[in-house]
XYZ file of C-alpha atoms in Angstrom:
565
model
C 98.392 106.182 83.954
C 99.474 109.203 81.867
C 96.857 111.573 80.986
C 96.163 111.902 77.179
C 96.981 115.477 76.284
C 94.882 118.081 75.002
C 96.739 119.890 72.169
C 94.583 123.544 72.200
C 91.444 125.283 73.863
C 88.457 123.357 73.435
C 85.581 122.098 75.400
C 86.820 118.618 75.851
C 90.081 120.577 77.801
C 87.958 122.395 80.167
C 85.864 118.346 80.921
C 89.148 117.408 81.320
C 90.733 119.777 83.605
C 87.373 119.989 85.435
C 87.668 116.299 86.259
C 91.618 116.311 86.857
C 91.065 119.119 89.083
C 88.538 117.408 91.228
C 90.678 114.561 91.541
C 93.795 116.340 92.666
C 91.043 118.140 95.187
C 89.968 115.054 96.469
C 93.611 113.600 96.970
C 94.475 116.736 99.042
C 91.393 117.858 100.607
C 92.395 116.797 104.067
C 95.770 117.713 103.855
C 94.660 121.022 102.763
C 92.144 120.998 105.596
C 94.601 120.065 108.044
C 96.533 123.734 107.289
C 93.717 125.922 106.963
C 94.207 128.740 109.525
C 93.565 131.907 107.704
C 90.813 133.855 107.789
C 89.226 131.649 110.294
C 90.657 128.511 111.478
C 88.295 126.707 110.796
C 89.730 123.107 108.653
C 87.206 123.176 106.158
C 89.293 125.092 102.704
C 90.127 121.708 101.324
C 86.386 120.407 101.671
C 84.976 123.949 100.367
C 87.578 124.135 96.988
C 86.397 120.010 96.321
C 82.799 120.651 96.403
C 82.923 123.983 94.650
C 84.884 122.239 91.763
C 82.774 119.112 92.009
C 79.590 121.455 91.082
C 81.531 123.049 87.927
C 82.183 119.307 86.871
C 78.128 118.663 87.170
C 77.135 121.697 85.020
C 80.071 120.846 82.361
C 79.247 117.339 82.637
C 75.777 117.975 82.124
C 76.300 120.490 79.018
C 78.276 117.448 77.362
C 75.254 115.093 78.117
C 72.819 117.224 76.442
C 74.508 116.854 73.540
C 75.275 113.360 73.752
C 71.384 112.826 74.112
C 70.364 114.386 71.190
C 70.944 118.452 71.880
C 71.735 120.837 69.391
C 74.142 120.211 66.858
C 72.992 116.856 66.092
C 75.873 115.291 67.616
C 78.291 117.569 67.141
C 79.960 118.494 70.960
C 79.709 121.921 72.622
C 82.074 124.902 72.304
C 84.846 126.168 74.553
C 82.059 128.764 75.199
C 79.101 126.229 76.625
C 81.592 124.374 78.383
C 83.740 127.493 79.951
C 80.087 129.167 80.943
C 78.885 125.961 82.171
C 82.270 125.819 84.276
C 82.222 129.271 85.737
C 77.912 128.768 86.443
C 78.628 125.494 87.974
C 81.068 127.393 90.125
C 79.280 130.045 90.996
C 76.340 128.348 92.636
C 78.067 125.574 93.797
C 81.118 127.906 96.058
C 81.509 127.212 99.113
C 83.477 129.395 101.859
C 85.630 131.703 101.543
C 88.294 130.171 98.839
C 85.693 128.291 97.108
C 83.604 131.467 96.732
C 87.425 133.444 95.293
C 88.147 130.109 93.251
C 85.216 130.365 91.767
C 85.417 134.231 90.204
C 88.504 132.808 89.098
C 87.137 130.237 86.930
C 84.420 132.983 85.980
C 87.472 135.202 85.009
C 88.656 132.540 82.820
C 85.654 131.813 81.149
C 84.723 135.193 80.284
C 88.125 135.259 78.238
C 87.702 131.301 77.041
C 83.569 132.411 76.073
C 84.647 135.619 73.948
C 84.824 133.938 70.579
C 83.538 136.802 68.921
C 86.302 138.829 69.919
C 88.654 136.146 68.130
C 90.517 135.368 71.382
C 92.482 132.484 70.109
C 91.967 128.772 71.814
C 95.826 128.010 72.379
C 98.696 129.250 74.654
C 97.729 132.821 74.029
C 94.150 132.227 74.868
C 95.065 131.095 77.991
C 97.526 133.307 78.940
C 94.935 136.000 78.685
C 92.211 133.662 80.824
C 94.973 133.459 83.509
C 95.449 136.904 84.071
C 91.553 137.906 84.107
C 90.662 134.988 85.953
C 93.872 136.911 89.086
C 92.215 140.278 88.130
C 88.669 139.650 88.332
C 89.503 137.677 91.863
C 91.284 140.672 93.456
C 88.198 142.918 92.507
C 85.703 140.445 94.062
C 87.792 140.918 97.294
C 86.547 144.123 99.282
C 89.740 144.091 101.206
C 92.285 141.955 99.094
C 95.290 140.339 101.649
C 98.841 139.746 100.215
C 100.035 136.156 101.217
C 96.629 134.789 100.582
C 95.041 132.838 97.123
C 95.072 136.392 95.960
C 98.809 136.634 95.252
C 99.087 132.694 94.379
C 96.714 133.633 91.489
C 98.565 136.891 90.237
C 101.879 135.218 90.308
C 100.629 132.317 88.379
C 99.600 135.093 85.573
C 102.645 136.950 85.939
C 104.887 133.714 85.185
C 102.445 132.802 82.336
C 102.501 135.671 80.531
C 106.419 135.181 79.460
C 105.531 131.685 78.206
C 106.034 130.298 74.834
C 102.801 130.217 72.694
C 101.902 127.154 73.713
C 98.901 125.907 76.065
C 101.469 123.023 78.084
C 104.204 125.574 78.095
C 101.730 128.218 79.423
C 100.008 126.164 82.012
C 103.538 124.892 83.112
C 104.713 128.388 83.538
C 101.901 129.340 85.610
C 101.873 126.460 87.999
C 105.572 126.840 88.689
C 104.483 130.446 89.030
C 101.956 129.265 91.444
C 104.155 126.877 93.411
C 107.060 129.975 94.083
C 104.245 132.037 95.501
C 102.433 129.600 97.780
C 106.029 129.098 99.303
C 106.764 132.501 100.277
C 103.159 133.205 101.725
C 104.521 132.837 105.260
C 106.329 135.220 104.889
C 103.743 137.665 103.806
C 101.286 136.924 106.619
C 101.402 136.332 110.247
C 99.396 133.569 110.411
C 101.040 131.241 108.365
C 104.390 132.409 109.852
C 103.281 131.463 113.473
C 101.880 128.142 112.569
C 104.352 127.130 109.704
C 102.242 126.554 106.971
C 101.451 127.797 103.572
C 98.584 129.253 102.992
C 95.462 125.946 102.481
C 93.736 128.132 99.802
C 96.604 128.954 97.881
C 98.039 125.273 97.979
C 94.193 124.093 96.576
C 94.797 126.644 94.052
C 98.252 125.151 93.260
C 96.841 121.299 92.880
C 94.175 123.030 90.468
C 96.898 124.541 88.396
C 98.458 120.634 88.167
C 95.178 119.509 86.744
C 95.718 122.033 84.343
C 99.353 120.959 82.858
C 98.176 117.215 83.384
C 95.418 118.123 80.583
C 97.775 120.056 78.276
C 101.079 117.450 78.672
C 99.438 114.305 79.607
C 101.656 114.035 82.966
C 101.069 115.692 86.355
C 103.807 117.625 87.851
C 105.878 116.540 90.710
C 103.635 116.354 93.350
C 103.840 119.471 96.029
C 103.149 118.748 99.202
C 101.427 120.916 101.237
C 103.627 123.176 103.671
C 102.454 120.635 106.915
C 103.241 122.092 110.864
C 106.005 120.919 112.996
C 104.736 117.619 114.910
C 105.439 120.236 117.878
C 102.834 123.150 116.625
C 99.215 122.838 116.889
C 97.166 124.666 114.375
C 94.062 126.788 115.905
C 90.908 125.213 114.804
C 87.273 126.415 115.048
C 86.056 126.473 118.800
C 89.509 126.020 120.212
C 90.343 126.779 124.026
C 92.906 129.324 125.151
C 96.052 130.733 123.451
C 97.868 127.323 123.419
C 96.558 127.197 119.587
C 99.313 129.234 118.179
C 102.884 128.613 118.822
C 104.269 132.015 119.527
C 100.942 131.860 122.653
C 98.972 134.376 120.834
C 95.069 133.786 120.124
C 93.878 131.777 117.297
C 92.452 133.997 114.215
C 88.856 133.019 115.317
C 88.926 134.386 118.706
C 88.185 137.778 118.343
C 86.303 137.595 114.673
C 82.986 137.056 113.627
C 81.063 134.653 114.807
C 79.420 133.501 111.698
C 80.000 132.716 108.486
C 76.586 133.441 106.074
C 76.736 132.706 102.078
C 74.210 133.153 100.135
C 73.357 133.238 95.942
C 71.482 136.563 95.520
C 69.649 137.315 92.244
C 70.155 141.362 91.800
C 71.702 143.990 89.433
C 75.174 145.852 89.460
C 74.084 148.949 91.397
C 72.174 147.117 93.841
C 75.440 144.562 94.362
C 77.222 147.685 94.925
C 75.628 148.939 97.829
C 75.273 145.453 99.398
C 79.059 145.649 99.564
C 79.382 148.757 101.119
C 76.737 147.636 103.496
C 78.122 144.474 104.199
C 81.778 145.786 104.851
C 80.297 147.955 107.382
C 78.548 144.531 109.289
C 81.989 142.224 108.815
C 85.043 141.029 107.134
C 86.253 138.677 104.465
C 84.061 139.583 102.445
C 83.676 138.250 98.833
C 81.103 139.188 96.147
C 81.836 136.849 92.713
C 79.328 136.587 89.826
C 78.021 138.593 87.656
C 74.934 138.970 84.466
C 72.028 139.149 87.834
C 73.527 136.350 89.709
C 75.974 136.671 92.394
C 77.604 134.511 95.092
C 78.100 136.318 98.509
C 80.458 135.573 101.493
C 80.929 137.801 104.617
C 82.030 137.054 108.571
C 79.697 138.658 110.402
C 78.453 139.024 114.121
C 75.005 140.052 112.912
C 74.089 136.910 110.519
C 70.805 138.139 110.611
C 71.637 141.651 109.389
C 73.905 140.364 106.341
C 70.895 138.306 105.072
C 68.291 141.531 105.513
C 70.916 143.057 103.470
C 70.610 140.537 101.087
C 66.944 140.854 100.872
C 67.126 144.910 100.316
C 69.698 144.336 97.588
C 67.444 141.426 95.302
C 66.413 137.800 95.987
C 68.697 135.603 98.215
C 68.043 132.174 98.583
C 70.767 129.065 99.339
C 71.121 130.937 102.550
C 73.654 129.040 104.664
C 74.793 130.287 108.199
C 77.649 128.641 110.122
C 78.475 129.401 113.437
C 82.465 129.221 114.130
C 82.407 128.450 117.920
C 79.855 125.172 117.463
C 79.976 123.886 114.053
C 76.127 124.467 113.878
C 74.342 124.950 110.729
C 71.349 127.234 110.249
C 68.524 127.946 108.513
C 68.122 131.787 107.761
C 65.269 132.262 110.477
C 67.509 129.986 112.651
C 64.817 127.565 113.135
C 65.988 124.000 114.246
C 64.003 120.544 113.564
C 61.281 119.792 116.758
C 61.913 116.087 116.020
C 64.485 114.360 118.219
C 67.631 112.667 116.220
C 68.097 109.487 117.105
C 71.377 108.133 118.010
C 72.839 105.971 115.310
C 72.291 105.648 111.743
C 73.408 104.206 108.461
C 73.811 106.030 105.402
C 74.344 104.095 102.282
C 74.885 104.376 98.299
C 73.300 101.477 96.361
C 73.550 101.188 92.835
C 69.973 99.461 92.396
C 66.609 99.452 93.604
C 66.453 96.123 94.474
C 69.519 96.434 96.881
C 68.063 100.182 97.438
C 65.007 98.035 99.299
C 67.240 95.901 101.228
C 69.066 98.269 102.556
C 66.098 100.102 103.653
C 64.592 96.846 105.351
C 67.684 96.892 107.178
C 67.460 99.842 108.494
C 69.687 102.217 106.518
C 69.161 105.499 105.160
C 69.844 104.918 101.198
C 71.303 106.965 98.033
C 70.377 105.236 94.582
C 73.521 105.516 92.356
C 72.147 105.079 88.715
C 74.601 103.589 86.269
C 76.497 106.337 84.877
C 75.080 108.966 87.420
C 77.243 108.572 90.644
C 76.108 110.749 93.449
C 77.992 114.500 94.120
C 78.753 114.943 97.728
C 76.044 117.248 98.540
C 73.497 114.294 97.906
C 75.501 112.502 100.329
C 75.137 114.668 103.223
C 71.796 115.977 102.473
C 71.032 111.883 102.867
C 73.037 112.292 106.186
C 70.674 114.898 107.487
C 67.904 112.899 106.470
C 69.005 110.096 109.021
C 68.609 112.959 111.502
C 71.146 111.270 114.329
C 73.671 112.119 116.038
C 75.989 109.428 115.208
C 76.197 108.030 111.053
C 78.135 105.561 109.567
C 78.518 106.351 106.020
C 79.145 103.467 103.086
C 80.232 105.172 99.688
C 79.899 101.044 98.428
C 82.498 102.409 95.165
C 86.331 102.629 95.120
C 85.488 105.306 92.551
C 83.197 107.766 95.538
C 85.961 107.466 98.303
C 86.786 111.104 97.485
C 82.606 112.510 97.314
C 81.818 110.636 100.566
C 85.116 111.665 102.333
C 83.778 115.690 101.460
C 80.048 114.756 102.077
C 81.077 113.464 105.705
C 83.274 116.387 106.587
C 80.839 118.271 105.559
C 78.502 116.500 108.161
C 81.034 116.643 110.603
C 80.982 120.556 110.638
C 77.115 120.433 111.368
C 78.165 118.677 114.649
C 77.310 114.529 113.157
C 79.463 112.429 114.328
C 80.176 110.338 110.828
C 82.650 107.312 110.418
C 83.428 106.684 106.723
C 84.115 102.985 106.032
C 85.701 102.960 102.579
C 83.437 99.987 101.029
C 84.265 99.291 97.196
C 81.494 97.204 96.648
C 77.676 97.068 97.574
C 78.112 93.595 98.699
C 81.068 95.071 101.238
C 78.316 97.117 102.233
C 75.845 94.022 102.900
C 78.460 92.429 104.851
C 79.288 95.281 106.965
C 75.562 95.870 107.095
C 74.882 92.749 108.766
C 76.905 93.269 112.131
C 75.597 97.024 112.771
C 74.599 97.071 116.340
C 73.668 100.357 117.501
C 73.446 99.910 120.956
C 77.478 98.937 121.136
C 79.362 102.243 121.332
C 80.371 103.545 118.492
C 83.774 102.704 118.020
C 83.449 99.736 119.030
C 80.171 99.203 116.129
C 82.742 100.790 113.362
C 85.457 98.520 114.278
C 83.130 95.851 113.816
C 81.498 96.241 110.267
C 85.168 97.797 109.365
C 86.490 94.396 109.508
C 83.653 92.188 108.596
C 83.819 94.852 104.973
C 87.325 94.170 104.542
C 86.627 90.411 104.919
C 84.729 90.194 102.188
C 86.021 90.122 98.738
C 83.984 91.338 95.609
C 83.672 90.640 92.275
C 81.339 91.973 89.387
C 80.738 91.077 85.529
C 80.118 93.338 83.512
C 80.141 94.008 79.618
C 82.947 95.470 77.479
C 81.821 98.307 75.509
C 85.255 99.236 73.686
C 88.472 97.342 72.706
C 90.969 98.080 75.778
C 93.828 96.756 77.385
C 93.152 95.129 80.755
C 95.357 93.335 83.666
C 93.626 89.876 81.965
C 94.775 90.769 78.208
C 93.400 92.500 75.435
C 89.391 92.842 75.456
C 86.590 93.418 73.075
C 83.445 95.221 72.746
C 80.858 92.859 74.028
C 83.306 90.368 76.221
C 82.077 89.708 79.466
C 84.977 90.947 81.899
C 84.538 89.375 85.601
C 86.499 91.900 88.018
C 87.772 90.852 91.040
C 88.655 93.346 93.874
C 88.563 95.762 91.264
C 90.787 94.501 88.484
C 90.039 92.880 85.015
C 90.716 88.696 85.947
C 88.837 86.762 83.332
C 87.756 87.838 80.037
C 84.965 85.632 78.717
C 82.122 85.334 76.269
C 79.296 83.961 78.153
C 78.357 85.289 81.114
C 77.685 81.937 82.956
C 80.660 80.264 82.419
C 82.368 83.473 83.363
C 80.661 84.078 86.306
C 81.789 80.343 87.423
C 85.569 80.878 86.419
C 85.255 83.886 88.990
C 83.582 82.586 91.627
C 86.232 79.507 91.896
C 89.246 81.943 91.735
C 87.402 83.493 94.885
C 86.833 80.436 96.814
C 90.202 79.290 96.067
C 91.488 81.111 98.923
C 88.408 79.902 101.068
C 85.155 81.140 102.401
C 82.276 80.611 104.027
C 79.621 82.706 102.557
C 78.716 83.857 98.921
C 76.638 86.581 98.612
C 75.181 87.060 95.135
C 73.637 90.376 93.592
C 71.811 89.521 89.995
C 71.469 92.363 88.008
C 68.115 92.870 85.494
C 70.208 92.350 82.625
C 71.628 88.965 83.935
C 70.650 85.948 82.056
C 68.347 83.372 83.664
C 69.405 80.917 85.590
C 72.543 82.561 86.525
C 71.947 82.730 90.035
C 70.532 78.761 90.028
C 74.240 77.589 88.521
C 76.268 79.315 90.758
C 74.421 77.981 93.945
C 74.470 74.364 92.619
C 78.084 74.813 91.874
C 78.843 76.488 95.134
C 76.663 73.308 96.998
C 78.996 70.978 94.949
C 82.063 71.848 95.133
C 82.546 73.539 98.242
C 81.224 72.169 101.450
C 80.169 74.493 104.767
C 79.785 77.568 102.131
C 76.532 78.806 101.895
C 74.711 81.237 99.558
C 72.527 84.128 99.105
C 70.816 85.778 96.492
C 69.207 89.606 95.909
C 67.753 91.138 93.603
C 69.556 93.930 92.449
C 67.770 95.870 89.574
C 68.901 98.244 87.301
C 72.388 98.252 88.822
C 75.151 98.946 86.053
C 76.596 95.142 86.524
C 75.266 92.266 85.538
C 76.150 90.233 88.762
C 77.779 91.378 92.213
C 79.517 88.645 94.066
C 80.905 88.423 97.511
C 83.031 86.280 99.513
C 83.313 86.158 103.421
């Protein structure tokens, strides 16, 4: 569906490129993943740009709420200013690795040009043009050692091409992506390690799909997509931990072999001169280093063999805290004193996102380790795999339970995966898939043989919901309402009704049309009574050998959950 376009600079523009960004992230992260080989090979640049950009959503997000609730300006929005410094915060604290920590100075470089009202920078094509090019300046500076063929140059050519645009935000942010696109192409060429294992370079190409988002929100249609510059089916790319020389195709060593061994970020609360001579000191201990921030807050990234020298560093410079140290080699995940839980993991465990308490409980009873999704508040990755270390096992299988959290929980479990979890994702659309799928864990079968298992029993079960219209739209069932009761099956609009009874029983017969033999039935607190009591009678009368069950769900967003195995 086409994007409605945003004419100029305002705060609603940066909401919406935040989100369309974060969607084209999540559509490429593995792809992007899947090329990452410079600086360290390490398959996690996809994963780091998606969950730096899904923290800059939050705080944006969050700015828009405040006002929504009640905040100042009694209803009136935010400006481009709350919403660009809410981007470039969000950023900040949320950047992870090296590209996520350089992507976000570049939003910071934007916003510090979209923020300057009283310097009567001017919110269309001109404003922008101007953001572009601080946001590529302000990048290279946070770079001790800026590399051509990187992000770096991706970013400058984007504000090169920009700058001869018309005055005119799409035409700008057109300019600048096509800008983009030319550079990312030729970055093989500019560094060896692209060249020897054919690809582009991953941060770069996240910085490209970024730059989409941004002429989706100004024209209301996505470019052409770009696919990412993929290896030959014949070359293997070096990733963290690999064995030998084989990982490059000319026989040379991957990148990681003779670096660092450990990659240590933290956010450090300090002043300019202070940041200063952390950076000297910490080019002395490493490389890639990248200091971003600003105003007593800063965001700092180094490869170093000494992780426990970088963060002393840290602590002579100001406050560091958010300290996170990653070993290349084994995937393993620190603490800054290295300390590791006494407690033994178990082997197997569920992770789960419910959107209730009542479903929250059975879940729980079951066995699973459970995220409450509130309505309107879905959960950001990082919940997700903070859940996943509270399972504390080696092995998790991980139901998102939403269409709409494929991309979060996909990020959240490669996340795990780099702190040595083994995760399985099943995509599950529906807390009832999740029920079904619940029902045949076994976690004394191997494994793969357990994920095969509640794979298919989820994708046996359909799913349905009703829930209440709260504009006039148009849907796959016709025109609706505010206040119609919509019943959705698998996802899409299929009956639009006006009581929620006799809707619920026009959906539940177009779902045992095609058979079943269980209905599984999730009643919501703002159901009517009785509900639940019609569709069991009706189930026990007009379908034979189907049985039913009922929970209940809570505060769940829908008014009723059904499922069909």
């Amino acid at each position: 569906m086409a994007q409605v376009p945003q004419t100029f600079l305002d705060a609603l523009a940066v909401r919406t490129w935040c989100g369309l960004a974060l969607d084209a992230l999540g559509r490429a992260r593995e792809e992007i993943d899947a090329i990452n080989v410079y600086p360290v090979a390490d398959g996690d640049t996809g994963t780091n740009l998606y969950l730096t950009v899904e923290s800059a959503v939050a705080a944006v997000e969050a700015v828009f709420t405040g006002y929504e609730a009640g905040g100042p300006g009694e209803g009136a929005g935010p400006s481009l200013a709350d919403a660009a410094r809410a981007m470039a915060h969000g950023a900040l604290i949320g950047a992870r690795g090296n590209s996520g920590t350089i992507l976000a100075q570049l939003l910071r470089g934007m916003s510090q040009v979209l923020a300057a009202e009283e310097e009567g920078i001017r919110a269309d094509g001109q404003g922008l043009r101007l953001a572009l090019r601080r946001a590529a300046d302000s990048a290279r500076q946070a770079v001790v050692h800026p590399v051509e063929g990187t992000v770096l140059s991706v970013a400058s050519a984007a504000a090169e091409a920009a700058a001869g645009a018309e005055d005119d935000c799409g035409a700008v942010a057109r300019a600048a992506y096509e800008g983009a696109r030319a550079a990312l192409a030729a970055t093989p060429g500019q560094l060896a390690a692209l060249r020897r294992a054919g690809v582009v370079d991953a941060g770069g190409q996240g910085l490209v799909a970024v730059l989409a988002a941004l002429v989706e929100t100004f024209t209301g249609e996505a470019p052409a997509a770009t696919q990412a510059a993929v290896p030959h089916p014949r070359v293997r790319v070096p990733v963290a931990g690999g064995t030998g020389a084989a990982g490059c195709p000319d026989g040379t060593a991957p990148p990681t072999e003779d670096g660092p061994a450990f990659e240590v970020i933290y956010l450090l609360e300090a002043d300019d001169d202070a940041v200063a001579r952390l950076r000297r000191r910490l080019d002395s201990l490493g490389d890639s280093l990248v200091v971003v921030g600003g105003d007593g807050l800063w965001n700092v990234h180094v490869h170093v063999d000494d992780a426990g020298a970088a963060v002393e560093a840290g602590v002579e410079a100001g406050r560091p805290y958010r300290i996170r140290i990653t070993h290349f080699g084994a995937g393993d995940v620190h603490t800054a004193r290295g300390e590791r839980p006494a407690r033994e993991r178990i082997q197997r465990a569920v992770v789960a996102v419910v959107p209730g308490e009542g479903l929250a409980g059975l879940y729980t009873e079951a066995g699973a380790t459970t995220v409450l999704a509130r309505p309107g508040e879905p959960p950001a990755s990082g919940e997700l795999t903070e859940a996943v270390r509270r399972a504390h096992a080696r092995e998790v299988v991980l139901l998102p339970n939403d269409a709409e959290l494929r991309h979060t929980a996909a990020a959240a479990a490669e996340q795990a995966r780099a702190e040595g979890i083994r995760v399985a994702l099943i995509p599950t659309r529906s807390a009832v898939q999740g029920i079904a799928a619940l029902a045949v864990h076994e976690p004394d079968r191997r494994f793969d043989e357990d994920v095969v298992s509640m794979t298919s029993a989820a994708g046996a079960t359909r799913y349905a919901e009703l829930a209440v219209a709260e504009r006039q739209s148009w849907t796959m069932a016709g025109i609706c309402q505010a206040g119609d009761v919509l019943g959705l099956i698998d996802g899409d609009v299929a009956v639009i009704g006006t009581d929620v009874i006799l809707t619920a029983e026009t959906v539940l017969d177009r779902m045992l049309a095609a058979g079943g033999e269980l209905v599984t039935l999730v009643v919501g607190d703002q159901a009517p009574e009785g509900v639940a009591d019609r569709l069991e009678a009706r189930v026990r009368e007009a379908y034979l050998a189907v049985d039913t069950v009922v929970y209940r769900g809570g505060r769940q967003g829908a008014l009723l959950l059904i499922g069909v195995e």
